[in-house]
Tab-separated table of C-alpha atoms in Angstrom:
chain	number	residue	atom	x	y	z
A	1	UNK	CA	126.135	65.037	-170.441
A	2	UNK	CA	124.611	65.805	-174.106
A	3	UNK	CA	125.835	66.135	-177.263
A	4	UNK	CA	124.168	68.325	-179.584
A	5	UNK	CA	124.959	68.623	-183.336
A	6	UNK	CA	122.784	71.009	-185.394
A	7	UNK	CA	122.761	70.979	-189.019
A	8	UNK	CA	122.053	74.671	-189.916
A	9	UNK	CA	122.492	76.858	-192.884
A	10	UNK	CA	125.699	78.522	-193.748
A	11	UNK	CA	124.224	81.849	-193.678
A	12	UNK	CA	122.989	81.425	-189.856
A	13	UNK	CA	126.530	79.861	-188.649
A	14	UNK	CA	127.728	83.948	-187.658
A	15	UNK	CA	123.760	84.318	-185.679
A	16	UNK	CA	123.823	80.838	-183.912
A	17	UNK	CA	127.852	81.636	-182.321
A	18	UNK	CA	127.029	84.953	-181.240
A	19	UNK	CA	123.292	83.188	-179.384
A	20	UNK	CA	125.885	80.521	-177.892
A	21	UNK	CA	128.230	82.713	-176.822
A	22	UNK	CA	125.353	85.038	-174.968
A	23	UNK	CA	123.863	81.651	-173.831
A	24	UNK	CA	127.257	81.026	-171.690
A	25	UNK	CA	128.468	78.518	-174.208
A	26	UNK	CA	132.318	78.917	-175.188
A	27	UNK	CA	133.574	75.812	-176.540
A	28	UNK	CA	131.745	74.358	-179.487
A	29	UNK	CA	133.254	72.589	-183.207
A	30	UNK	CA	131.842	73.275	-186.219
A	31	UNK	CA	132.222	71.669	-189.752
A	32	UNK	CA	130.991	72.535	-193.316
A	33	UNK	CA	129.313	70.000	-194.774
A	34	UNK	CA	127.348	69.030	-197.748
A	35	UNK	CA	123.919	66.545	-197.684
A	36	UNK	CA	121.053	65.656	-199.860
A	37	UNK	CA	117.564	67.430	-198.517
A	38	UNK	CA	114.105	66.178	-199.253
A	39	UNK	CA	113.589	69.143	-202.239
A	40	UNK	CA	114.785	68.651	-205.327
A	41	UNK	CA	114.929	71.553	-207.913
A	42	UNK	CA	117.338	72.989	-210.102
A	43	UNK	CA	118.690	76.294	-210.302
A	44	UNK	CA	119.303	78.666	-213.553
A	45	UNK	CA	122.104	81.022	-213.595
A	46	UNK	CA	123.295	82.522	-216.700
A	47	UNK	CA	121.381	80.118	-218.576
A	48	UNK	CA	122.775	76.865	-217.371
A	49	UNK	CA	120.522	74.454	-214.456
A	50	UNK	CA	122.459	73.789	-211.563
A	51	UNK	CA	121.609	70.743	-208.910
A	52	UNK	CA	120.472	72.161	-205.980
A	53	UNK	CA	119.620	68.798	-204.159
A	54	UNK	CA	123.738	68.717	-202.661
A	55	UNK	CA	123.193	71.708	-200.140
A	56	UNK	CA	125.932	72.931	-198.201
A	57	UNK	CA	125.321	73.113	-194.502
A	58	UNK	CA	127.319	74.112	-191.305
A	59	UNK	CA	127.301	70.984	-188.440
A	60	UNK	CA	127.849	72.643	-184.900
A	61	UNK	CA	129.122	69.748	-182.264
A	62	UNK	CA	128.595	71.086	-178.978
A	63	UNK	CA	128.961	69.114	-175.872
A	64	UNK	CA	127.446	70.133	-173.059
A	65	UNK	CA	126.193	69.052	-169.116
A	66	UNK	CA	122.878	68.372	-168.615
A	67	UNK	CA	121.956	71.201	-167.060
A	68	UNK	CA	123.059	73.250	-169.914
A	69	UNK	CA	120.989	71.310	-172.487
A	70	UNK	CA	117.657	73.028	-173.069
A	71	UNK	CA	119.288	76.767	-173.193
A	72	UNK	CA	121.547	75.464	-175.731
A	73	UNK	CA	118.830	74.076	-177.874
A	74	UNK	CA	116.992	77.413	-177.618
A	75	UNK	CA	120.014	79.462	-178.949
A	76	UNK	CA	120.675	77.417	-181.829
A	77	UNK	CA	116.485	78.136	-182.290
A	78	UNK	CA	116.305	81.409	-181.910
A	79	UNK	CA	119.686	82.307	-184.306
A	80	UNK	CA	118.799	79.572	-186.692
A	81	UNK	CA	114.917	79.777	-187.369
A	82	UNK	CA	114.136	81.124	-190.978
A	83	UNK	CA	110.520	79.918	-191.206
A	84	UNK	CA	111.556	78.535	-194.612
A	85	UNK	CA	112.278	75.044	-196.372
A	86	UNK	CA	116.209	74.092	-194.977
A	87	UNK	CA	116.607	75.199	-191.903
A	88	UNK	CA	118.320	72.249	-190.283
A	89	UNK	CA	118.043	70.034	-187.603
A	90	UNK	CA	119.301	69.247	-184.200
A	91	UNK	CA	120.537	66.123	-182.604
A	92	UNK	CA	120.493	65.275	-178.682
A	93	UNK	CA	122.877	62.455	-178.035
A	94	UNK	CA	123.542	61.050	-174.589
A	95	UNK	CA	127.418	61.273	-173.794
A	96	UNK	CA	128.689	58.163	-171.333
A	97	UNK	CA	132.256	59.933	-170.245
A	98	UNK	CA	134.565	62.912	-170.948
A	99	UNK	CA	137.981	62.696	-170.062
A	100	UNK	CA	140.292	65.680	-170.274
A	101	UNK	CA	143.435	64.290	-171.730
A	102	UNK	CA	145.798	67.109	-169.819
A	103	UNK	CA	144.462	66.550	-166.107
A	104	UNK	CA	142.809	62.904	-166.311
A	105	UNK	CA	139.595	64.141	-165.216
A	106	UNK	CA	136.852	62.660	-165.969
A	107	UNK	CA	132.876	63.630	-166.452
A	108	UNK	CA	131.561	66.820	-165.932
A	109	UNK	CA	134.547	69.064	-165.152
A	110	UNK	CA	136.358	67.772	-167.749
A	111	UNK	CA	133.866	70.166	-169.957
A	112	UNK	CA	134.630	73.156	-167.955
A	113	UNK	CA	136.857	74.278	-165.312
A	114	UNK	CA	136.184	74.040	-161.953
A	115	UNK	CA	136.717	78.245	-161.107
A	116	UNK	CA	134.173	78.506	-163.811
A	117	UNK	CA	131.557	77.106	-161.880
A	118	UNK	CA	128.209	78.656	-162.664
């Protein structure tokens, strides 16, 4: 099992569900966050320079079996690619256990149930 956290923009959150979703991927978290990029520059509106190196971000915590891995990195791509400065990142992280709190179960069907079986 892998977990994968992206860091995308808040703008892409609505395009990377709907590519997880088609990808077979149901159950995912997601947080808004704010972090300090590489660029630094400021912004003018009406006059007044605003900070732009806070940016506000979307973090998507998906975890996921192995086997599911690679098609779930290629959603989160595919809906998140801009070609521009910001688009993110994404995190693979090995997972040791999962435990389902209701049932006990433990390790990969704990993710998903068993009459889901793909």
């Amino acid at each position: 099992m892998k977990k994968i956290e992206a860091i995308i923009r808040r703008t892409k959150f609505e395009d990377v569900k709907e590519a997880l979703l088609a990808a077979d991927i149901e159950w995912f978290s997601y947080y808004e966050v704010r972090g300090v990029g590489k660029t630094r520059q400021g912004r003018i509106y009406r006059g007044v320079v605003y900070d732009t190196s806070s940016i506000e971000r979307t973090l998507v915590s998906i975890v996921v079996r192995d086997k599911n891995v690679e098609k779930t990195i290629q959603a989160i791509l595919s809906a998140a690619h801009t070609g521009e400065i910001g688009d993110g990142r994404i995190f693979v992280i090995p997972v040791e256990d999962s435990i389902r709190i209701r049932t006990g179960e433990r390790g990969d069907i704990a993710l998903y149930n068993a009459e889901q079986e793909k």
